[in-house]
Coordinates of C-alpha atoms and ligand atoms in Angstrom, one line a residue:
M1 CA 12.5 -3.6 18.9
S2 CA 10.4 -5.4 16.3
V3 CA 10.7 -9.1 15.8
K4 CA 11.4 -10.3 12.3
Y5 CA 9.8 -13.7 11.6
F6 CA 9.4 -15.9 8.6
P7 CA 6.7 -18.6 8.7
V8 CA 8.3 -21.3 6.5
T9 CA 11.3 -23.6 7.2
R10 CA 14.2 -24.1 4.9
E11 CA 13.0 -27.6 4.2
R12 CA 9.6 -26.4 3.2
L13 CA 11.1 -23.8 1.0
E14 CA 13.1 -26.5 -0.8
E15 CA 9.8 -28.4 -1.4
L16 CA 8.0 -25.2 -2.6
A17 CA 10.8 -24.2 -4.9
E18 CA 10.4 -27.5 -6.8
T19 CA 6.9 -26.4 -7.9
Y20 CA 7.4 -22.6 -7.8
P21 CA 10.9 -21.7 -8.7
T22 CA 12.3 -18.6 -7.0
P23 CA 11.9 -15.7 -6.8
F24 CA 8.4 -15.6 -5.4
Y25 CA 6.4 -13.6 -2.9
I26 CA 4.7 -15.4 0.0
Y27 CA 2.0 -14.0 2.2
D28 CA 0.9 -15.3 5.6
E29 CA -3.0 -15.4 5.6
K30 CA -3.3 -16.2 9.3
A31 CA -1.1 -13.2 10.4
I32 CA -3.0 -10.9 8.0
R33 CA -6.3 -11.9 9.4
E34 CA -5.2 -11.6 13.0
N35 CA -3.8 -8.1 12.2
A36 CA -7.1 -7.1 10.5
R37 CA -9.0 -8.2 13.6
R38 CA -6.7 -6.1 15.8
V39 CA -7.4 -3.0 13.6
N40 CA -11.1 -3.5 13.8
R41 CA -11.0 -4.2 17.5
A42 CA -8.9 -1.1 18.3
F43 CA -11.0 1.3 16.1
S44 CA -14.3 -0.1 17.3
V45 CA -14.3 2.8 19.8
F46 CA -15.5 5.0 17.0
P47 CA -19.0 5.0 15.5
G48 CA -19.2 3.7 11.9
Y49 CA -15.5 2.7 11.6
R50 CA -14.4 1.3 8.3
E51 CA -10.9 0.5 7.0
H52 CA -10.6 0.8 3.2
F53 CA -7.5 -1.2 2.5
A54 CA -5.3 0.7 0.0
V55 CA -5.4 -1.7 -3.0
K56 CA -2.2 -0.3 -4.5
A57 CA -0.2 -1.7 -1.6
L58 CA -1.1 -5.3 -2.5
P59 CA -3.4 -5.5 -5.5
N60 CA -4.2 -9.2 -5.3
P61 CA -7.8 -10.2 -5.3
F62 CA -7.2 -13.3 -3.1
I63 CA -5.8 -11.0 -0.4
L64 CA -8.6 -8.5 -1.0
K65 CA -11.1 -11.3 -0.4
I66 CA -9.4 -12.2 2.9
L67 CA -9.6 -8.6 4.0
A68 CA -13.3 -8.3 2.8
A69 CA -14.0 -11.4 5.0
E70 CA -12.6 -9.4 7.9
G71 CA -14.9 -6.5 7.1
F72 CA -12.5 -4.2 5.3
G73 CA -13.4 -2.2 2.2
A74 CA -11.0 -0.9 -0.4
D75 CA -9.4 2.3 -1.4
C76 CA -9.0 2.4 -5.1
S77 CA -7.4 5.0 -7.4
S78 CA -7.7 3.5 -10.9
L79 CA -10.0 1.5 -13.1
S80 CA -8.1 -1.7 -12.6
E81 CA -8.2 -1.3 -8.8
L82 CA -11.9 -0.7 -9.0
F83 CA -12.2 -4.0 -10.8
L84 CA -10.0 -5.8 -8.3
A85 CA -12.2 -4.6 -5.4
G86 CA -15.3 -5.8 -7.3
M87 CA -13.6 -9.1 -7.9
A88 CA -13.2 -9.5 -4.2
G89 CA -16.9 -8.9 -3.7
M90 CA -16.6 -5.4 -2.3
K91 CA -19.4 -3.1 -3.3
G92 CA -21.0 0.3 -2.9
E93 CA -19.7 2.5 -0.1
E94 CA -17.2 -0.2 0.9
I95 CA -15.1 1.2 -1.9
M96 CA -13.5 4.6 -1.6
F97 CA -12.3 6.0 -4.9
T98 CA -9.5 8.4 -4.2
S99 CA -7.8 9.4 -7.5
N100 CA -6.2 12.4 -9.0
E101 CA -6.1 13.7 -12.6
T102 CA -9.0 11.3 -13.0
P103 CA -10.2 10.4 -16.5
A104 CA -13.9 10.6 -17.1
R105 CA -14.4 6.9 -17.6
E106 CA -13.0 6.1 -14.1
Y107 CA -15.5 8.4 -12.5
I108 CA -18.3 6.7 -14.5
K109 CA -17.1 3.3 -13.3
A110 CA -16.8 4.5 -9.7
R111 CA -20.4 5.9 -9.9
E112 CA -21.7 2.7 -11.4
L113 CA -20.2 0.7 -8.5
G114 CA -21.7 3.1 -6.0
A115 CA -18.2 3.8 -4.6
V116 CA -17.6 6.8 -2.5
I117 CA -16.0 9.3 -4.8
N118 CA -13.3 11.5 -3.2
L119 CA -12.6 14.6 -5.2
D120 CA -9.0 15.8 -5.4
D121 CA -9.7 19.3 -6.7
I122 CA -12.3 21.9 -6.7
T123 CA -12.6 22.0 -10.6
H124 CA -13.6 18.3 -10.4
I125 CA -17.0 19.2 -9.0
E126 CA -17.9 20.7 -12.4
F127 CA -16.0 17.9 -14.2
L128 CA -17.8 15.2 -12.4
E129 CA -21.2 16.8 -12.9
K130 CA -20.6 17.1 -16.6
T131 CA -19.2 13.6 -16.8
L132 CA -22.3 12.1 -15.2
R133 CA -24.8 14.1 -17.2
P134 CA -26.8 12.8 -19.0
G135 CA -26.8 9.8 -16.7
P136 CA -27.1 9.3 -13.0
G137 CA -25.9 12.8 -12.1
L138 CA -23.9 13.6 -8.9
P139 CA -24.2 11.0 -6.2
D140 CA -25.9 11.7 -2.9
L141 CA -22.5 11.3 -1.1
L142 CA -19.3 12.9 -2.0
S143 CA -16.0 13.3 -0.2
L144 CA -13.3 16.0 -0.6
R145 CA -9.6 15.6 -0.1
Y146 CA -7.8 18.2 2.0
N147 CA -4.2 19.4 1.6
P148 CA -3.2 21.2 4.8
G149 CA -0.3 22.9 3.0
P150 CA 2.0 24.8 5.5
L151 CA -0.1 23.7 8.5
K152 CA 1.5 20.3 8.4
E153 CA 5.0 19.0 8.2
G154 CA 5.7 16.4 5.5
N155 CA 7.9 13.4 5.5
A156 CA 10.5 11.8 3.2
I157 CA 8.4 9.6 1.0
I158 CA 5.4 11.9 0.4
G159 CA 7.1 15.2 0.7
K160 CA 5.8 18.5 2.1
P161 CA 2.0 19.0 1.8
E162 CA 2.7 22.5 0.5
E163 CA 4.6 20.9 -2.5
A164 CA 2.2 18.0 -2.9
K165 CA -0.2 17.9 -5.8
Y166 CA -3.1 16.5 -3.9
G167 CA -6.3 17.9 -2.4
F168 CA -8.1 21.2 -1.8
T169 CA -6.9 24.2 0.2
R170 CA -8.9 25.0 3.3
E171 CA -10.7 27.9 1.6
Q172 CA -11.5 25.7 -1.4
L173 CA -13.0 23.1 0.9
V174 CA -15.4 25.5 2.5
E175 CA -16.4 26.7 -1.0
G176 CA -16.5 23.2 -2.3
Y177 CA -19.0 21.9 0.3
K178 CA -21.2 24.9 -0.3
T179 CA -21.2 24.2 -4.0
L180 CA -21.9 20.5 -3.5
K181 CA -24.9 21.4 -1.3
E182 CA -26.3 23.8 -3.9
R183 CA -26.0 21.0 -6.5
G184 CA -28.1 18.6 -4.5
V185 CA -25.4 16.5 -2.8
K186 CA -26.8 15.4 0.6
R187 CA -24.0 13.5 2.4
F188 CA -20.4 14.6 2.8
G189 CA -17.1 13.1 3.7
L190 CA -13.7 14.7 4.4
H191 CA -10.4 13.0 3.6
T192 CA -6.7 13.6 3.9
M193 CA -3.4 11.7 3.3
V194 CA -0.4 13.6 4.4
A195 CA 2.4 11.2 5.2
S196 CA 3.8 7.9 4.1
N197 CA 5.5 5.3 6.3
E198 CA 5.4 7.5 9.3
L199 CA 6.2 5.8 12.6
S200 CA 5.6 8.8 14.9
L201 CA 2.4 8.4 16.9
D202 CA 2.2 12.1 17.5
Y203 CA 2.3 12.8 13.8
H204 CA -0.8 10.7 13.2
L205 CA -2.6 12.2 16.3
E206 CA -1.8 15.7 15.0
T207 CA -3.4 14.7 11.6
G208 CA -6.5 13.5 13.5
R209 CA -6.7 16.8 15.5
L210 CA -6.3 18.8 12.3
L211 CA -9.2 17.0 10.6
F212 CA -11.5 17.0 13.6
E213 CA -11.0 20.7 14.0
L214 CA -11.6 21.2 10.3
A215 CA -14.8 19.1 10.5
V216 CA -16.1 21.6 13.1
E217 CA -15.0 24.6 11.0
I218 CA -16.8 23.1 8.0
K219 CA -20.0 22.8 10.0
N220 CA -19.7 26.4 11.1
R221 CA -18.6 28.0 7.8
A222 CA -20.3 25.8 5.2
A223 CA -23.3 24.6 7.3
V224 CA -22.4 21.0 6.4
N225 CA -22.5 18.2 8.8
L226 CA -19.9 15.7 7.7
E227 CA -20.8 12.0 7.8
F228 CA -17.3 10.7 8.0
V229 CA -13.7 11.8 8.3
N230 CA -11.2 9.5 6.5
L231 CA -7.7 9.8 8.0
G232 CA -6.0 8.2 5.0
G233 CA -3.1 5.8 5.4
G234 CA 0.6 6.5 5.9
L235 CA 1.2 4.6 9.1
G236 CA 4.7 3.2 9.0
I237 CA 6.0 -0.2 9.9
P238 CA 9.3 -1.0 11.6
Y239 CA 11.4 -2.1 8.6
R240 CA 14.5 -2.1 10.8
P241 CA 14.5 -4.4 13.7
E242 CA 15.5 -1.6 16.1
E243 CA 12.4 0.4 15.2
E244 CA 9.2 0.3 17.2
E245 CA 5.8 -0.3 15.7
V246 CA 2.9 2.0 16.5
S247 CA 0.2 -0.2 18.0
W248 CA -3.3 0.0 16.7
E249 CA -4.5 0.4 20.3
E250 CA -2.3 3.5 21.0
L251 CA -3.2 5.0 17.7
A252 CA -7.0 4.5 18.0
G253 CA -7.0 5.3 21.7
G254 CA -5.1 8.6 21.1
L255 CA -7.4 9.5 18.3
K256 CA -10.5 8.8 20.4
K257 CA -9.3 11.2 23.1
L258 CA -9.1 14.0 20.5
Y259 CA -12.4 12.9 19.0
D260 CA -14.1 13.2 22.5
E261 CA -12.5 16.5 23.0
I262 CA -13.3 18.1 19.7
I263 CA -16.1 16.3 18.0
A264 CA -18.3 15.2 20.9
P265 CA -19.1 18.8 22.0
S266 CA -19.5 20.1 18.4
G267 CA -22.9 18.6 17.6
L268 CA -21.3 16.4 15.0
G269 CA -22.1 13.3 17.2
G270 CA -22.0 10.1 15.2
L271 CA -19.3 11.3 12.9
A272 CA -17.8 8.1 11.5
I273 CA -14.1 7.4 11.2
H274 CA -12.6 5.8 8.2
T275 CA -9.0 4.9 7.3
E276 CA -7.1 3.7 4.3
Y277 CA -4.1 1.8 5.7
G278 CA -2.2 -0.3 3.3
R279 CA 1.4 -0.9 4.5
P280 CA 0.7 -1.8 8.1
V281 CA -2.1 -4.1 7.1
T282 CA -0.1 -6.5 4.9
G283 CA 3.5 -5.2 4.9
P284 CA 5.0 -7.3 7.7
Y285 CA 3.2 -10.5 6.5
G286 CA 4.7 -10.8 3.0
W287 CA 8.2 -11.8 2.0
L288 CA 10.2 -11.9 -1.3
V289 CA 12.0 -15.2 -1.4
A290 CA 15.0 -15.4 -3.7
R291 CA 18.1 -17.6 -4.1
A292 CA 21.7 -16.7 -4.0
L293 CA 23.1 -17.2 -7.5
H294 CA 26.6 -15.8 -7.6
R295 CA 29.3 -14.4 -5.4
K296 CA 31.6 -11.7 -6.6
S297 CA 34.6 -10.2 -4.8
I298 CA 35.9 -6.9 -6.2
Y299 CA 36.2 -3.7 -4.1
R300 CA 33.3 -5.1 -2.1
E301 CA 31.8 -8.5 -1.6
Y302 CA 28.6 -9.1 -3.6
I303 CA 25.9 -11.7 -3.4
G304 CA 23.8 -11.8 -6.6
L305 CA 20.2 -13.0 -6.3
D306 CA 17.7 -14.4 -8.8
A307 CA 15.4 -11.5 -7.8
C308 CA 16.1 -7.9 -8.8
M309 CA 14.7 -4.4 -8.2
A310 CA 12.0 -5.2 -10.8
D311 CA 10.6 -7.5 -8.1
L312 CA 11.0 -5.1 -5.2
M313 CA 11.8 -1.5 -6.0
R314 CA 11.7 0.2 -2.6
P315 CA 15.4 -0.1 -1.7
A316 CA 16.4 1.4 -5.1
L317 CA 13.7 4.0 -5.1
Y318 CA 13.9 5.3 -1.6
G319 CA 17.1 3.8 -0.2
A320 CA 14.6 1.8 1.9
Y321 CA 15.9 -0.8 4.4
H322 CA 14.5 -4.3 4.1
H323 CA 15.6 -6.9 6.6
I324 CA 17.2 -9.9 5.1
T325 CA 17.5 -13.4 6.6
V326 CA 19.0 -16.7 5.3
P327 CA 16.8 -19.6 6.3
G328 CA 18.8 -22.4 8.0
R329 CA 21.6 -20.0 8.9
E330 CA 19.9 -18.2 11.7
R331 CA 22.5 -19.4 14.2
A332 CA 25.5 -18.6 12.1
G333 CA 25.7 -15.0 13.2
A334 CA 26.4 -12.0 11.0
V335 CA 30.0 -12.7 10.1
K336 CA 30.2 -11.2 6.6
T337 CA 29.5 -7.9 5.0
F338 CA 27.8 -8.0 1.6
D339 CA 26.0 -5.9 -0.9
V340 CA 23.0 -8.1 -1.9
V341 CA 22.2 -7.3 -5.4
G342 CA 19.9 -8.1 -8.4
S343 CA 20.6 -8.5 -12.0
L344 CA 19.3 -5.2 -13.5
C345 CA 21.7 -3.0 -15.4
E346 CA 21.3 -0.3 -12.8
N347 CA 23.8 0.1 -10.1
N348 CA 21.1 1.0 -7.5
D349 CA 19.7 -2.5 -7.9
K350 CA 20.8 -3.4 -4.4
F351 CA 18.5 -5.0 -1.8
A352 CA 21.1 -4.3 0.9
V353 CA 24.2 -2.3 1.0
Q354 CA 27.1 -3.2 3.3
R355 CA 24.8 -5.5 5.3
K356 CA 26.2 -7.8 8.0
L357 CA 24.9 -11.3 7.2
P358 CA 25.8 -15.0 7.8
E359 CA 28.0 -16.6 5.2
I360 CA 25.8 -17.3 2.1
V361 CA 26.4 -20.2 -0.3
T362 CA 25.5 -19.5 -3.9
A363 CA 24.1 -21.7 -6.6
A364 CA 27.3 -21.4 -8.5
E365 CA 29.1 -23.0 -5.6
N366 CA 26.7 -25.8 -4.6
G367 CA 24.2 -26.1 -7.4
T368 CA 21.1 -24.8 -5.6
G369 CA 22.2 -21.8 -3.5
D370 CA 20.8 -20.6 -0.1
F371 CA 17.4 -19.0 0.1
V372 CA 17.5 -15.3 0.8
V373 CA 14.4 -13.9 2.4
I374 CA 13.6 -10.2 2.1
H375 CA 11.2 -9.1 4.9
D376 CA 8.3 -6.6 5.1
A377 CA 7.6 -7.0 1.4
G378 CA 3.8 -7.5 1.8
A379 CA 3.0 -4.0 0.8
H380 CA 4.3 -1.8 -2.0
G381 CA 6.4 -4.8 -3.0
R382 CA 5.2 -6.9 -6.0
A383 CA 2.8 -4.1 -6.6
M384 CA 5.6 -1.8 -7.8
G385 CA 7.1 -4.4 -10.0
F386 CA 8.0 -3.6 -13.6
N387 CA 9.4 -5.0 -16.8
Y388 CA 12.5 -2.8 -17.4
N389 CA 15.4 -4.8 -18.9
G390 CA 12.9 -7.4 -20.0
K391 CA 12.5 -8.7 -16.5
L392 CA 9.5 -10.9 -15.8
R393 CA 7.6 -10.2 -12.7
C394 CA 7.5 -13.1 -10.2
G395 CA 4.5 -14.9 -8.8
E396 CA 2.8 -14.8 -5.4
L397 CA 2.0 -17.6 -3.0
L398 CA -0.4 -17.6 0.0
L399 CA 0.4 -19.6 3.1
R400 CA -3.0 -20.7 4.3
P401 CA -3.9 -21.0 8.0
D402 CA -3.9 -24.8 7.6
G403 CA -0.3 -24.7 6.4
S404 CA -1.1 -25.4 2.8
V405 CA 0.2 -23.1 0.1
L406 CA -1.9 -21.7 -2.7
E407 CA -0.5 -19.9 -5.8
V408 CA -2.4 -16.6 -6.0
R409 CA -0.6 -15.3 -9.0
R410 CA 1.7 -17.2 -11.3
A411 CA 5.0 -15.8 -12.5
E412 CA 5.1 -14.0 -15.8
T413 CA 6.4 -15.8 -18.9
V414 CA 8.1 -14.5 -22.0
E415 CA 4.7 -14.9 -23.7
D416 CA 3.2 -12.4 -21.2
Y417 CA 6.0 -10.0 -22.0
F418 CA 5.2 -10.1 -25.7
A419 CA 1.4 -10.1 -25.2
T420 CA 1.0 -6.4 -26.0
L421 CA 3.1 -6.7 -29.2
D422 CA 1.7 -7.8 -32.5
T423 CA 4.6 -10.0 -33.5
R424 CA 3.2 -10.6 -37.0
A425 CA 3.0 -6.8 -37.6
V426 CA 6.7 -6.6 -36.5
K427 CA 7.7 -9.2 -39.0
N428 CA 5.8 -7.5 -41.8
F429 CA 6.9 -4.0 -40.9
V430 CA 9.2 -2.4 -43.5
P431 CA 11.0 0.7 -42.1
Ligands
PLP1 C1 -0.9 5.1 -0.8 C2 -2.2 5.6 -0.2 C3 -2.7 5.0 0.9 C4 -2.0 3.9 1.6 O1 -0.8 4.2 2.1 P1 0.0 3.2 3.1 O2 1.3 3.9 3.3 O3 0.2 2.0 2.3 O4 -0.8 3.0 4.3 C5 -3.9 5.4 1.4 N1 -4.6 6.4 0.8 C6 -4.1 7.0 -0.3 C7 -4.9 8.1 -1.0 C8 -2.9 6.7 -0.9 O5 -2.5 7.3 -1.9

């Protein structure tokens, strides 16, 4: 069982909503910091451990600054994400640049920042070298991304490795490291990312074993001593209350056993472990707060919110479960069955389908409407937001450890929506 909490009372929400109308995201700084400390403590059994937080999960520079203060680096995959990491004060090898189908200017920016470039394909060795010439040339340190193909089972979100577009094959890796060495690269990393939202401890340990054995194979076949292995992200969180979390201690402890068994006797002593967790770092500590606007009774009972799938796409995209609570009605018991829906003109715009919930009062009924809190939205939540149907993306609040609330991103306005259009040109345009 996982415990679903929400750090703000209904009374406080009423106050907040006067300044920041719903919907909004709110993140719990204290909980994020405590979690980050647990990560670092658990993985401190490895030499040179570093977590590169996957920026795509929660691309807010305030959050990144908090994580940087806890010693985390960043994992970036685009130009904007590189800027975000820079804005948070992260620099050099604290930044991992794991991209694919990478445009030249992104490699140039990553090189400028001194980020660790992680190549997705063997042809990118040549491409990177050309891109950086004339100029700084290849960096001393490069990392390669591995795709284990049929050696590894996939999972629902990321698919089977064999069908995934990412990474080098095993043979390409061996060849790739040899080529890098010939071209003057001196330091090497190995990376993989094979699952997403995976809650099986064994799955992650198996990935560790695969990479540790591969590190030894690379030493033997390419005569390259890796400096680090990056295990990627993909650790799941218990979205459903009945699911169990994988604790950082069991994960790091299990990996350490394999490390001692495989790496220690191989002569690769000192091999550093890096990770790129996103979801389990911030996911459980962020919520989407909306209000119930309308009730509708047809073949099913619907509660319509002022948020929609443009604010949180996971349920529509993956059929993902997000726990829902109604502040102030915790004791009422789940007495009704609702589809909790948004306003997009898409029938999959449903935050919950046939969900048992307390009775919910809507704004149409009492003028304000109950708050509806959607849990575990702190990763891949606001980040996946979009403007389809002319929907404006909501803002983000940060609950500080002293109980104060800071707006860390304002809600979009209609002006933002039109900012990329030249409205004068539209007026003058004669079709
Ligand atoms: C998405 C991604 C991550 C983070 O995944 P989570 O499921 O959020 O932990 C890490 N590394 C890479 C390369 C990714 O694409």
